[in-house]
Amino acid sequence: MSTYSLSDGLASGAPRLSRAPWLASWIRESGAGILASMAWIAFGLSCLWWEDVGDWSRTHSLGIAAFVIAAIALFGTVGADYLGSAGRALRQRAPWLVVLGVVLTLWEVATAKFAWLPLPFFPPPQSIIEVYTDDLPKLLDSVFASVKLQLGGYLIGATVGFLTGVSIGWSRAVGYWVHPVLRFIGPLPATAWLPIAFFTFPSSWSASTFLIALAAGFPVTVLTWSGVASVSNAYYDVARTLGAKPSFLVLKVAIPAALPHVFVGLFMGLGSSFAVLVVAEMIGVKAGLGWYLQWAQGWAAYANMYAALIVMSLLCSGAITLLFSIRDRLLVWQKGTVKW
Amino acid sequence: MVAATALTEIDAHPAAGAALDIEQVSHAFDIDGADLPVLSDVSISVEPGEFVALLGPSGCGKSTLLRLVAGLDKPKSGTLREDEARITRPHPSRVVVFQDPTLFPWRTVWDNVALGLEAQGILKSQRHRVDAALDLVGLSSFRNAYPHQLSGGMAQRVALARALVNDPKILILDEPLGKLDSLTRITMQAELVSLWQRKGFTTLLVTHDAEEALVLANRVIVFSDRPARVKADIRVDRPYPRHRGDPYLADLRRQILGLLGLDATW
């Protein structure tokens, strides 16, 4: 009986909901896109409506660009059904576009138009755009230098750390000698070595590479080691009864089983090596984004600092995305890994 | 699934199995400096192709004996021989199936089964054996699945295929069905008997289920409490497939439970 009354209630409720179903679903699907478009029109208007309080050359182009983005947001979400996966992706991100548009509008008004925020320290959006267009070669050089230094140091550190970790985990003798050294040196922040490294190494570049490798190597070593040490003996027993030699036990049992730990180490090492990279570039290396930041501060070029910070954040985030996608590819056998 | 062939002859392929001689083997564990004896003067002689069940109270040392037969550990005294050759280390002619399937989670089902051939460096030329072993346990369609996608019974069948792909002369089963539900267990028991009849390997099964021992084995060896000694060596002369309700088996079961000190509860 109770099921009867339940379905009756559902049936009587249905017509009320379906009075204008196309309108409801249209608003649900495209509403955020229309809002986003309005937010970006507001941003464009805020650029063009008032006079700038300072002298910035990109205000007009930025306003036009905001209108273009508003148009893309509008037509992209309304016509998403004809745009395939790009349309779906745009619809999904439309709420974020709304927030971005609103924040940019407030930023523009609070800096370039009415200077509510004190001026050289809080540059308006157009001055950051100006950095990207006018100072591009220097910025690109810095990006290239940073990537080169980071990549070299990190790869060396990760490789050495991985090999050390496997050897400590596998061999008692290696563990006996390396473990105390690791305990003594490892926890020391790599930046503490900076003053010594810069005069003992032949160049600031090799010193920084060493420090980045050190910062990346420690967590990779410890996590690889604990990964190898925690491999269940049952796996070795199975492999041995099937005729496995020691090399097979290391390469095909210990290392694959330890790989989830290794990736945690690689992730932690990446984070701490970023810190060393920036500090090393600020102190000793005459190139890279850290150096660019330092240089911009010297000239009180605050827009350049924000511009460099944004690039730096994109690079670090990109590096972590890359690492995670490699992990996801290698560890497909794991259930429920974290999505970055 | 494995086709239940109507083979009833016990020693269908005596040539495929190896003889196993366990001679006066004693073993002890070293726990915090104290010797804990687990096996005391155990002597068992297994004919090629025999299916021997080792039955005893839990923790009595049966599994230790299996590890010695596999060559994973060395006995404190006594010798073990496979076809007259002394067992000193693991060899793919003696393969163990453990209570947990212990499949490698990072390998697909196919790659897990291929493990032995790969470890011996002969996988390239012998890939068909992996396919055949998967066929044998009826899991060909799961070849690309990862272990976490399998049920307990399926995982244990993969473990069985991983052992059988090596064409072992002695198959060592350490309570391989212990953690399965009772229905899967009965199915797998039938599959084990049919595999053993077809392949003819010598089988050593550790179990603490008297009924399982009697349904599967043609010889049941009963162990005492730790340190394990051979308490009784019982021939089970009944054709396969056996029926759980068989009065002859029921009688043997009563005897065995009596030996284990459980007759009052039965």
mmCIF file with all atom_site columns, N, CA, C and O in Angstrom, chain A residues 231-232 234-245 248 252-254 256-258 330 332-335, chain B residues 67 70 72 90-92 94-96 98 102-107 115-116 118-120 146 148 162 166:
data_model
loop_
_atom_site.group_PDB
_atom_site.id
_atom_site.type_symbol
_atom_site.label_atom_id
_atom_site.label_alt_id
_atom_site.label_comp_id
_atom_site.label_asym_id
_atom_site.label_entity_id
_atom_site.label_seq_id
_atom_site.pdbx_PDB_ins_code
_atom_site.Cartn_x
_atom_site.Cartn_y
_atom_site.Cartn_z
_atom_site.occupancy
_atom_site.B_iso_or_equiv
_atom_site.pdbx_formal_charge
_atom_site.auth_seq_id
_atom_site.auth_comp_id
_atom_site.auth_asym_id
_atom_site.auth_atom_id
_atom_site.pdbx_PDB_model_num
ATOM 1   N N  . VAL A 1 231 ? 58.415 -4.450  1.225   1.00 0.00 ? 231 VAL A N  1
ATOM 2   C CA . VAL A 1 231 ? 57.862 -5.451  0.305   1.00 0.00 ? 231 VAL A CA 1
ATOM 3   C C  . VAL A 1 231 ? 57.681 -6.761  1.062   1.00 0.00 ? 231 VAL A C  1
ATOM 4   O O  . VAL A 1 231 ? 58.586 -7.214  1.764   1.00 0.00 ? 231 VAL A O  1
ATOM 5   N N  . SER A 1 232 ? 56.498 -7.340  0.950   1.00 0.00 ? 232 SER A N  1
ATOM 6   C CA . SER A 1 232 ? 56.187 -8.556  1.700   1.00 0.00 ? 232 SER A CA 1
ATOM 7   C C  . SER A 1 232 ? 57.099 -9.707  1.281   1.00 0.00 ? 232 SER A C  1
ATOM 8   O O  . SER A 1 232 ? 57.358 -9.925  0.100   1.00 0.00 ? 232 SER A O  1
ATOM 9   N N  . ALA A 1 234 ? 56.406 -12.660 1.218   1.00 0.00 ? 234 ALA A N  1
ATOM 10  C CA . ALA A 1 234 ? 55.651 -13.654 0.449   1.00 0.00 ? 234 ALA A CA 1
ATOM 11  C C  . ALA A 1 234 ? 55.931 -13.492 -1.049  1.00 0.00 ? 234 ALA A C  1
ATOM 12  O O  . ALA A 1 234 ? 56.021 -14.489 -1.774  1.00 0.00 ? 234 ALA A O  1
ATOM 13  N N  . TYR A 1 235 ? 56.085 -12.244 -1.505  1.00 0.00 ? 235 TYR A N  1
ATOM 14  C CA . TYR A 1 235 ? 56.372 -12.020 -2.927  1.00 0.00 ? 235 TYR A CA 1
ATOM 15  C C  . TYR A 1 235 ? 57.712 -12.654 -3.310  1.00 0.00 ? 235 TYR A C  1
ATOM 16  O O  . TYR A 1 235 ? 57.846 -13.272 -4.366  1.00 0.00 ? 235 TYR A O  1
ATOM 17  N N  . TYR A 1 236 ? 58.710 -12.470 -2.422  1.00 0.00 ? 236 TYR A N  1
ATOM 18  C CA . TYR A 1 236 ? 60.022 -13.057 -2.717  1.00 0.00 ? 236 TYR A CA 1
ATOM 19  C C  . TYR A 1 236 ? 59.934 -14.584 -2.716  1.00 0.00 ? 236 TYR A C  1
ATOM 20  O O  . TYR A 1 236 ? 60.525 -15.243 -3.570  1.00 0.00 ? 236 TYR A O  1
ATOM 21  N N  . ASP A 1 237 ? 59.185 -15.133 -1.733  1.00 0.00 ? 237 ASP A N  1
ATOM 22  C CA . ASP A 1 237 ? 59.046 -16.595 -1.669  1.00 0.00 ? 237 ASP A CA 1
ATOM 23  C C  . ASP A 1 237 ? 58.448 -17.134 -2.960  1.00 0.00 ? 237 ASP A C  1
ATOM 24  O O  . ASP A 1 237 ? 58.944 -18.107 -3.532  1.00 0.00 ? 237 ASP A O  1
ATOM 25  N N  . VAL A 1 238 ? 57.369 -16.472 -3.415  1.00 0.00 ? 238 VAL A N  1
ATOM 26  C CA . VAL A 1 238 ? 56.720 -16.917 -4.647  1.00 0.00 ? 238 VAL A CA 1
ATOM 27  C C  . VAL A 1 238 ? 57.712 -16.878 -5.805  1.00 0.00 ? 238 VAL A C  1
ATOM 28  O O  . VAL A 1 238 ? 57.893 -17.852 -6.532  1.00 0.00 ? 238 VAL A O  1
ATOM 29  N N  . ALA A 1 239 ? 58.406 -15.747 -5.948  1.00 0.00 ? 239 ALA A N  1
ATOM 30  C CA . ALA A 1 239 ? 59.331 -15.604 -7.070  1.00 0.00 ? 239 ALA A CA 1
ATOM 31  C C  . ALA A 1 239 ? 60.456 -16.622 -6.984  1.00 0.00 ? 239 ALA A C  1
ATOM 32  O O  . ALA A 1 239 ? 60.855 -17.213 -7.987  1.00 0.00 ? 239 ALA A O  1
ATOM 33  N N  . ARG A 1 240 ? 60.953 -16.864 -5.757  1.00 0.00 ? 240 ARG A N  1
ATOM 34  C CA . ARG A 1 240 ? 62.073 -17.808 -5.628  1.00 0.00 ? 240 ARG A CA 1
ATOM 35  C C  . ARG A 1 240 ? 61.647 -19.225 -5.987  1.00 0.00 ? 240 ARG A C  1
ATOM 36  O O  . ARG A 1 240 ? 62.379 -19.938 -6.663  1.00 0.00 ? 240 ARG A O  1
ATOM 37  N N  . THR A 1 241 ? 60.449 -19.639 -5.543  1.00 0.00 ? 241 THR A N  1
ATOM 38  C CA . THR A 1 241 ? 60.038 -21.004 -5.891  1.00 0.00 ? 241 THR A CA 1
ATOM 39  C C  . THR A 1 241 ? 59.805 -21.140 -7.390  1.00 0.00 ? 241 THR A C  1
ATOM 40  O O  . THR A 1 241 ? 59.848 -22.237 -7.926  1.00 0.00 ? 241 THR A O  1
ATOM 41  N N  . LEU A 1 242 ? 59.566 -20.017 -8.066  1.00 0.00 ? 242 LEU A N  1
ATOM 42  C CA . LEU A 1 242 ? 59.356 -20.094 -9.511  1.00 0.00 ? 242 LEU A CA 1
ATOM 43  C C  . LEU A 1 242 ? 60.681 -19.979 -10.271 1.00 0.00 ? 242 LEU A C  1
ATOM 44  O O  . LEU A 1 242 ? 60.684 -19.907 -11.497 1.00 0.00 ? 242 LEU A O  1
ATOM 45  N N  . GLY A 1 243 ? 61.792 -19.941 -9.547  1.00 0.00 ? 243 GLY A N  1
ATOM 46  C CA . GLY A 1 243 ? 63.098 -19.980 -10.210 1.00 0.00 ? 243 GLY A CA 1
ATOM 47  C C  . GLY A 1 243 ? 63.738 -18.623 -10.410 1.00 0.00 ? 243 GLY A C  1
ATOM 48  O O  . GLY A 1 243 ? 64.603 -18.478 -11.275 1.00 0.00 ? 243 GLY A O  1
ATOM 49  N N  . ALA A 1 244 ? 63.343 -17.596 -9.617  1.00 0.00 ? 244 ALA A N  1
ATOM 50  C CA . ALA A 1 244 ? 63.895 -16.258 -9.823  1.00 0.00 ? 244 ALA A CA 1
ATOM 51  C C  . ALA A 1 244 ? 65.297 -16.134 -9.234  1.00 0.00 ? 244 ALA A C  1
ATOM 52  O O  . ALA A 1 244 ? 65.585 -16.650 -8.166  1.00 0.00 ? 244 ALA A O  1
ATOM 53  N N  . LYS A 1 245 ? 66.162 -15.449 -9.984  1.00 0.00 ? 245 LYS A N  1
ATOM 54  C CA . LYS A 1 245 ? 67.514 -15.147 -9.489  1.00 0.00 ? 245 LYS A CA 1
ATOM 55  C C  . LYS A 1 245 ? 67.466 -13.808 -8.754  1.00 0.00 ? 245 LYS A C  1
ATOM 56  O O  . LYS A 1 245 ? 66.497 -13.048 -8.904  1.00 0.00 ? 245 LYS A O  1
ATOM 57  N N  . PHE A 1 248 ? 66.435 -10.750 -10.657 1.00 0.00 ? 248 PHE A N  1
ATOM 58  C CA . PHE A 1 248 ? 64.993 -10.732 -10.932 1.00 0.00 ? 248 PHE A CA 1
ATOM 59  C C  . PHE A 1 248 ? 64.232 -10.237 -9.706  1.00 0.00 ? 248 PHE A C  1
ATOM 60  O O  . PHE A 1 248 ? 63.283 -9.462  -9.826  1.00 0.00 ? 248 PHE A O  1
ATOM 61  N N  . LYS A 1 252 ? 62.282 -7.064  -10.749 1.00 0.00 ? 252 LYS A N  1
ATOM 62  C CA . LYS A 1 252 ? 60.896 -7.395  -11.095 1.00 0.00 ? 252 LYS A CA 1
ATOM 63  C C  . LYS A 1 252 ? 60.004 -7.584  -9.882  1.00 0.00 ? 252 LYS A C  1
ATOM 64  O O  . LYS A 1 252 ? 58.805 -7.763  -10.029 1.00 0.00 ? 252 LYS A O  1
ATOM 65  N N  . VAL A 1 253 ? 60.585 -7.622  -8.681  1.00 0.00 ? 253 VAL A N  1
ATOM 66  C CA . VAL A 1 253 ? 59.746 -7.751  -7.497  1.00 0.00 ? 253 VAL A CA 1
ATOM 67  C C  . VAL A 1 253 ? 59.892 -6.513  -6.612  1.00 0.00 ? 253 VAL A C  1
ATOM 68  O O  . VAL A 1 253 ? 58.927 -5.782  -6.398  1.00 0.00 ? 253 VAL A O  1
ATOM 69  N N  . ALA A 1 254 ? 61.110 -6.261  -6.123  1.00 0.00 ? 254 ALA A N  1
ATOM 70  C CA . ALA A 1 254 ? 61.292 -5.176  -5.148  1.00 0.00 ? 254 ALA A CA 1
ATOM 71  C C  . ALA A 1 254 ? 60.937 -3.818  -5.748  1.00 0.00 ? 254 ALA A C  1
ATOM 72  O O  . ALA A 1 254 ? 60.182 -3.052  -5.147  1.00 0.00 ? 254 ALA A O  1
ATOM 73  N N  . PRO A 1 256 ? 59.162 -2.790  -8.607  1.00 0.00 ? 256 PRO A N  1
ATOM 74  C CA . PRO A 1 256 ? 57.738 -2.509  -8.897  1.00 0.00 ? 256 PRO A CA 1
ATOM 75  C C  . PRO A 1 256 ? 56.890 -2.406  -7.634  1.00 0.00 ? 256 PRO A C  1
ATOM 76  O O  . PRO A 1 256 ? 56.008 -1.555  -7.549  1.00 0.00 ? 256 PRO A O  1
ATOM 77  N N  . ALA A 1 257 ? 57.183 -3.255  -6.641  1.00 0.00 ? 257 ALA A N  1
ATOM 78  C CA . ALA A 1 257 ? 56.385 -3.206  -5.413  1.00 0.00 ? 257 ALA A CA 1
ATOM 79  C C  . ALA A 1 257 ? 56.621 -1.898  -4.665  1.00 0.00 ? 257 ALA A C  1
ATOM 80  O O  . ALA A 1 257 ? 55.726 -1.397  -3.990  1.00 0.00 ? 257 ALA A O  1
ATOM 81  N N  . ALA A 1 258 ? 57.828 -1.330  -4.783  1.00 0.00 ? 258 ALA A N  1
ATOM 82  C CA . ALA A 1 258 ? 58.156 -0.106  -4.047  1.00 0.00 ? 258 ALA A CA 1
ATOM 83  C C  . ALA A 1 258 ? 57.724 1.149   -4.789  1.00 0.00 ? 258 ALA A C  1
ATOM 84  O O  . ALA A 1 258 ? 57.756 2.238   -4.233  1.00 0.00 ? 258 ALA A O  1
ATOM 85  N N  . LEU A 1 330 ? 52.262 4.638   -14.874 1.00 0.00 ? 330 LEU A N  1
ATOM 86  C CA . LEU A 1 330 ? 53.031 3.495   -14.372 1.00 0.00 ? 330 LEU A CA 1
ATOM 87  C C  . LEU A 1 330 ? 52.270 2.691   -13.325 1.00 0.00 ? 330 LEU A C  1
ATOM 88  O O  . LEU A 1 330 ? 52.518 1.511   -13.141 1.00 0.00 ? 330 LEU A O  1
ATOM 89  N N  . VAL A 1 332 ? 48.886 2.107   -13.081 1.00 0.00 ? 332 VAL A N  1
ATOM 90  C CA . VAL A 1 332 ? 47.478 1.852   -13.417 1.00 0.00 ? 332 VAL A CA 1
ATOM 91  C C  . VAL A 1 332 ? 46.899 0.739   -12.574 1.00 0.00 ? 332 VAL A C  1
ATOM 92  O O  . VAL A 1 332 ? 45.690 0.667   -12.387 1.00 0.00 ? 332 VAL A O  1
ATOM 93  N N  . TRP A 1 333 ? 47.762 -0.132  -12.059 1.00 0.00 ? 333 TRP A N  1
ATOM 94  C CA . TRP A 1 333 ? 47.273 -1.285  -11.307 1.00 0.00 ? 333 TRP A CA 1
ATOM 95  C C  . TRP A 1 333 ? 46.753 -0.898  -9.943  1.00 0.00 ? 333 TRP A C  1
ATOM 96  O O  . TRP A 1 333 ? 46.080 -1.671  -9.278  1.00 0.00 ? 333 TRP A O  1
ATOM 97  N N  . GLN A 1 334 ? 47.049 0.338   -9.486  1.00 0.00 ? 334 GLN A N  1
ATOM 98  C CA . GLN A 1 334 ? 46.578 0.746   -8.167  1.00 0.00 ? 334 GLN A CA 1
ATOM 99  C C  . GLN A 1 334 ? 45.150 1.233   -8.242  1.00 0.00 ? 334 GLN A C  1
ATOM 100 O O  . GLN A 1 334 ? 44.755 1.860   -9.214  1.00 0.00 ? 334 GLN A O  1
ATOM 101 N N  . LYS A 1 335 ? 44.405 0.999   -7.163  1.00 0.00 ? 335 LYS A N  1
ATOM 102 C CA . LYS A 1 335 ? 43.062 1.538   -7.113  1.00 0.00 ? 335 LYS A CA 1
ATOM 103 C C  . LYS A 1 335 ? 43.103 2.912   -6.477  1.00 0.00 ? 335 LYS A C  1
ATOM 104 O O  . LYS A 1 335 ? 43.893 3.159   -5.580  1.00 0.00 ? 335 LYS A O  1
ATOM 105 N N  . ARG B 2 67  ? 57.774 -25.533 3.488   1.00 0.00 ? 67  ARG B N  1
ATOM 106 C CA . ARG B 2 67  ? 58.846 -24.600 3.120   1.00 0.00 ? 67  ARG B CA 1
ATOM 107 C C  . ARG B 2 67  ? 60.163 -25.344 2.938   1.00 0.00 ? 67  ARG B C  1
ATOM 108 O O  . ARG B 2 67  ? 60.965 -24.990 2.077   1.00 0.00 ? 67  ARG B O  1
ATOM 109 N N  . ALA B 2 70  ? 59.944 -27.096 -0.365  1.00 0.00 ? 70  ALA B N  1
ATOM 110 C CA . ALA B 2 70  ? 60.109 -26.135 -1.449  1.00 0.00 ? 70  ALA B CA 1
ATOM 111 C C  . ALA B 2 70  ? 61.557 -25.678 -1.571  1.00 0.00 ? 70  ALA B C  1
ATOM 112 O O  . ALA B 2 70  ? 61.969 -25.179 -2.616  1.00 0.00 ? 70  ALA B O  1
ATOM 113 N N  . LEU B 2 72  ? 62.773 -23.358 0.469   1.00 0.00 ? 72  LEU B N  1
ATOM 114 C CA . LEU B 2 72  ? 62.837 -21.966 0.925   1.00 0.00 ? 72  LEU B CA 1
ATOM 115 C C  . LEU B 2 72  ? 63.622 -21.860 2.228   1.00 0.00 ? 72  LEU B C  1
ATOM 116 O O  . LEU B 2 72  ? 64.235 -20.842 2.500   1.00 0.00 ? 72  LEU B O  1
ATOM 117 N N  . PRO B 2 90  ? 65.236 -23.466 -3.719  1.00 0.00 ? 90  PRO B N  1
ATOM 118 C CA . PRO B 2 90  ? 64.009 -23.561 -4.507  1.00 0.00 ? 90  PRO B CA 1
ATOM 119 C C  . PRO B 2 90  ? 64.303 -23.925 -5.963  1.00 0.00 ? 90  PRO B C  1
ATOM 120 O O  . PRO B 2 90  ? 65.364 -23.608 -6.487  1.00 0.00 ? 90  PRO B O  1
ATOM 121 N N  . HIS B 2 91  ? 63.379 -24.626 -6.560  1.00 0.00 ? 91  HIS B N  1
ATOM 122 C CA . HIS B 2 91  ? 63.507 -24.991 -7.965  1.00 0.00 ? 91  HIS B CA 1
ATOM 123 C C  . HIS B 2 91  ? 62.109 -25.048 -8.558  1.00 0.00 ? 91  HIS B C  1
ATOM 124 O O  . HIS B 2 91  ? 61.181 -25.512 -7.903  1.00 0.00 ? 91  HIS B O  1
ATOM 125 N N  . PRO B 2 92  ? 61.955 -24.572 -9.814  1.00 0.00 ? 92  PRO B N  1
ATOM 126 C CA . PRO B 2 92  ? 60.603 -24.545 -10.395 1.00 0.00 ? 92  PRO B CA 1
ATOM 127 C C  . PRO B 2 92  ? 59.963 -25.918 -10.572 1.00 0.00 ? 92  PRO B C  1
ATOM 128 O O  . PRO B 2 92  ? 58.787 -25.996 -10.918 1.00 0.00 ? 92  PRO B O  1
ATOM 129 N N  . ARG B 2 94  ? 59.441 -27.743 -8.104  1.00 0.00 ? 94  ARG B N  1
ATOM 130 C CA . ARG B 2 94  ? 58.626 -27.847 -6.886  1.00 0.00 ? 94  ARG B CA 1
ATOM 131 C C  . ARG B 2 94  ? 57.995 -26.482 -6.654  1.00 0.00 ? 94  ARG B C  1
ATOM 132 O O  . ARG B 2 94  ? 58.665 -25.552 -6.225  1.00 0.00 ? 94  ARG B O  1
ATOM 133 N N  . VAL B 2 95  ? 56.735 -26.330 -6.987  1.00 0.00 ? 95  VAL B N  1
ATOM 134 C CA . VAL B 2 95  ? 56.109 -25.014 -6.897  1.00 0.00 ? 95  VAL B CA 1
ATOM 135 C C  . VAL B 2 95  ? 55.083 -24.992 -5.771  1.00 0.00 ? 95  VAL B C  1
ATOM 136 O O  . VAL B 2 95  ? 54.383 -25.968 -5.536  1.00 0.00 ? 95  VAL B O  1
ATOM 137 N N  . VAL B 2 96  ? 55.034 -23.877 -5.078  1.00 0.00 ? 96  VAL B N  1
ATOM 138 C CA . VAL B 2 96  ? 54.136 -23.738 -3.931  1.00 0.00 ? 96  VAL B CA 1
ATOM 139 C C  . VAL B 2 96  ? 52.944 -22.857 -4.296  1.00 0.00 ? 96  VAL B C  1
ATOM 140 O O  . VAL B 2 96  ? 53.099 -21.832 -4.951  1.00 0.00 ? 96  VAL B O  1
ATOM 141 N N  . PHE B 2 98  ? 50.337 -20.794 -2.082  1.00 0.00 ? 98  PHE B N  1
ATOM 142 C CA . PHE B 2 98  ? 50.162 -20.420 -0.681  1.00 0.00 ? 98  PHE B CA 1
ATOM 143 C C  . PHE B 2 98  ? 48.688 -20.181 -0.356  1.00 0.00 ? 98  PHE B C  1
ATOM 144 O O  . PHE B 2 98  ? 47.842 -20.098 -1.246  1.00 0.00 ? 98  PHE B O  1
ATOM 145 N N  . THR B 2 102 ? 48.830 -14.286 -3.194  1.00 0.00 ? 102 THR B N  1
ATOM 146 C CA . THR B 2 102 ? 50.035 -13.478 -3.397  1.00 0.00 ? 102 THR B CA 1
ATOM 147 C C  . THR B 2 102 ? 50.343 -13.247 -4.875  1.00 0.00 ? 102 THR B C  1
ATOM 148 O O  . THR B 2 102 ? 51.463 -13.434 -5.326  1.00 0.00 ? 102 THR B O  1
ATOM 149 N N  . LEU B 2 103 ? 49.314 -12.810 -5.600  1.00 0.00 ? 103 LEU B N  1
ATOM 150 C CA . LEU B 2 103 ? 49.569 -12.365 -6.974  1.00 0.00 ? 103 LEU B CA 1
ATOM 151 C C  . LEU B 2 103 ? 50.278 -11.029 -6.888  1.00 0.00 ? 103 LEU B C  1
ATOM 152 O O  . LEU B 2 103 ? 50.087 -10.280 -5.934  1.00 0.00 ? 103 LEU B O  1
ATOM 153 N N  . PHE B 2 104 ? 51.109 -10.721 -7.879  1.00 0.00 ? 104 PHE B N  1
ATOM 154 C CA . PHE B 2 104 ? 51.783 -9.429  -7.894  1.00 0.00 ? 104 PHE B CA 1
ATOM 155 C C  . PHE B 2 104 ? 50.783 -8.390  -8.396  1.00 0.00 ? 104 PHE B C  1
ATOM 156 O O  . PHE B 2 104 ? 50.368 -8.447  -9.553  1.00 0.00 ? 104 PHE B O  1
ATOM 157 N N  . PRO B 2 105 ? 50.400 -7.434  -7.535  1.00 0.00 ? 105 PRO B N  1
ATOM 158 C CA . PRO B 2 105 ? 49.298 -6.523  -7.912  1.00 0.00 ? 105 PRO B CA 1
ATOM 159 C C  . PRO B 2 105 ? 49.642 -5.642  -9.111  1.00 0.00 ? 105 PRO B C  1
ATOM 160 O O  . PRO B 2 105 ? 48.742 -5.119  -9.751  1.00 0.00 ? 105 PRO B O  1
ATOM 161 N N  . TRP B 2 106 ? 50.934 -5.460  -9.401  1.00 0.00 ? 106 TRP B N  1
ATOM 162 C CA . TRP B 2 106 ? 51.308 -4.577  -10.514 1.00 0.00 ? 106 TRP B CA 1
ATOM 163 C C  . TRP B 2 106 ? 51.350 -5.324  -11.837 1.00 0.00 ? 106 TRP B C  1
ATOM 164 O O  . TRP B 2 106 ? 51.675 -4.747  -12.857 1.00 0.00 ? 106 TRP B O  1
ATOM 165 N N  . ARG B 2 107 ? 51.057 -6.620  -11.826 1.00 0.00 ? 107 ARG B N  1
ATOM 166 C CA . ARG B 2 107 ? 51.064 -7.382  -13.071 1.00 0.00 ? 107 ARG B CA 1
ATOM 167 C C  . ARG B 2 107 ? 49.647 -7.830  -13.419 1.00 0.00 ? 107 ARG B C  1
ATOM 168 O O  . ARG B 2 107 ? 48.867 -8.147  -12.530 1.00 0.00 ? 107 ARG B O  1
ATOM 169 N N  . LEU B 2 115 ? 55.074 -15.414 -14.788 1.00 0.00 ? 115 LEU B N  1
ATOM 170 C CA . LEU B 2 115 ? 56.190 -15.092 -13.898 1.00 0.00 ? 115 LEU B CA 1
ATOM 171 C C  . LEU B 2 115 ? 57.312 -16.147 -13.902 1.00 0.00 ? 115 LEU B C  1
ATOM 172 O O  . LEU B 2 115 ? 58.486 -15.815 -14.057 1.00 0.00 ? 115 LEU B O  1
ATOM 173 N N  . GLY B 2 116 ? 56.923 -17.415 -13.742 1.00 0.00 ? 116 GLY B N  1
ATOM 174 C CA . GLY B 2 116 ? 57.928 -18.468 -13.651 1.00 0.00 ? 116 GLY B CA 1
ATOM 175 C C  . GLY B 2 116 ? 58.772 -18.578 -14.908 1.00 0.00 ? 116 GLY B C  1
ATOM 176 O O  . GLY B 2 116 ? 59.996 -18.635 -14.862 1.00 0.00 ? 116 GLY B O  1
ATOM 177 N N  . GLU B 2 118 ? 59.240 -16.305 -17.125 1.00 0.00 ? 118 GLU B N  1
ATOM 178 C CA . GLU B 2 118 ? 60.047 -15.089 -17.268 1.00 0.00 ? 118 GLU B CA 1
ATOM 179 C C  . GLU B 2 118 ? 61.277 -15.158 -16.365 1.00 0.00 ? 118 GLU B C  1
ATOM 180 O O  . GLU B 2 118 ? 62.389 -14.827 -16.785 1.00 0.00 ? 118 GLU B O  1
ATOM 181 N N  . ALA B 2 119 ? 61.073 -15.635 -15.137 1.00 0.00 ? 119 ALA B N  1
ATOM 182 C CA . ALA B 2 119 ? 62.188 -15.721 -14.191 1.00 0.00 ? 119 ALA B CA 1
ATOM 183 C C  . ALA B 2 119 ? 63.244 -16.703 -14.687 1.00 0.00 ? 119 ALA B C  1
ATOM 184 O O  . ALA B 2 119 ? 64.434 -16.522 -14.450 1.00 0.00 ? 119 ALA B O  1
ATOM 185 N N  . GLN B 2 120 ? 62.804 -17.737 -15.393 1.00 0.00 ? 120 GLN B N  1
ATOM 186 C CA . GLN B 2 120 ? 63.754 -18.713 -15.908 1.00 0.00 ? 120 GLN B CA 1
ATOM 187 C C  . GLN B 2 120 ? 64.299 -18.310 -17.273 1.00 0.00 ? 120 GLN B C  1
ATOM 188 O O  . GLN B 2 120 ? 65.109 -19.027 -17.866 1.00 0.00 ? 120 GLN B O  1
ATOM 189 N N  . TYR B 2 146 ? 43.684 -6.830  -13.677 1.00 0.00 ? 146 TYR B N  1
ATOM 190 C CA . TYR B 2 146 ? 44.642 -6.725  -12.576 1.00 0.00 ? 146 TYR B CA 1
ATOM 191 C C  . TYR B 2 146 ? 44.089 -7.476  -11.370 1.00 0.00 ? 146 TYR B C  1
ATOM 192 O O  . TYR B 2 146 ? 42.873 -7.603  -11.213 1.00 0.00 ? 146 TYR B O  1
ATOM 193 N N  . HIS B 2 148 ? 43.447 -6.819  -8.351  1.00 0.00 ? 148 HIS B N  1
ATOM 194 C CA . HIS B 2 148 ? 42.419 -6.233  -7.486  1.00 0.00 ? 148 HIS B CA 1
ATOM 195 C C  . HIS B 2 148 ? 41.029 -6.309  -8.106  1.00 0.00 ? 148 HIS B C  1
ATOM 196 O O  . HIS B 2 148 ? 40.042 -6.010  -7.454  1.00 0.00 ? 148 HIS B O  1
ATOM 197 N N  . ARG B 2 162 ? 49.652 -20.057 -12.239 1.00 0.00 ? 162 ARG B N  1
ATOM 198 C CA . ARG B 2 162 ? 51.030 -19.582 -12.164 1.00 0.00 ? 162 ARG B CA 1
ATOM 199 C C  . ARG B 2 162 ? 51.962 -20.715 -11.732 1.00 0.00 ? 162 ARG B C  1
ATOM 200 O O  . ARG B 2 162 ? 53.114 -20.788 -12.153 1.00 0.00 ? 162 ARG B O  1
ATOM 201 N N  . ASN B 2 166 ? 54.650 -24.054 -14.922 1.00 0.00 ? 166 ASN B N  1
ATOM 202 C CA . ASN B 2 166 ? 56.033 -24.551 -14.858 1.00 0.00 ? 166 ASN B CA 1
ATOM 203 C C  . ASN B 2 166 ? 56.119 -26.073 -15.000 1.00 0.00 ? 166 ASN B C  1
ATOM 204 O O  . ASN B 2 166 ? 57.210 -26.620 -14.897 1.00 0.00 ? 166 ASN B O  1
#
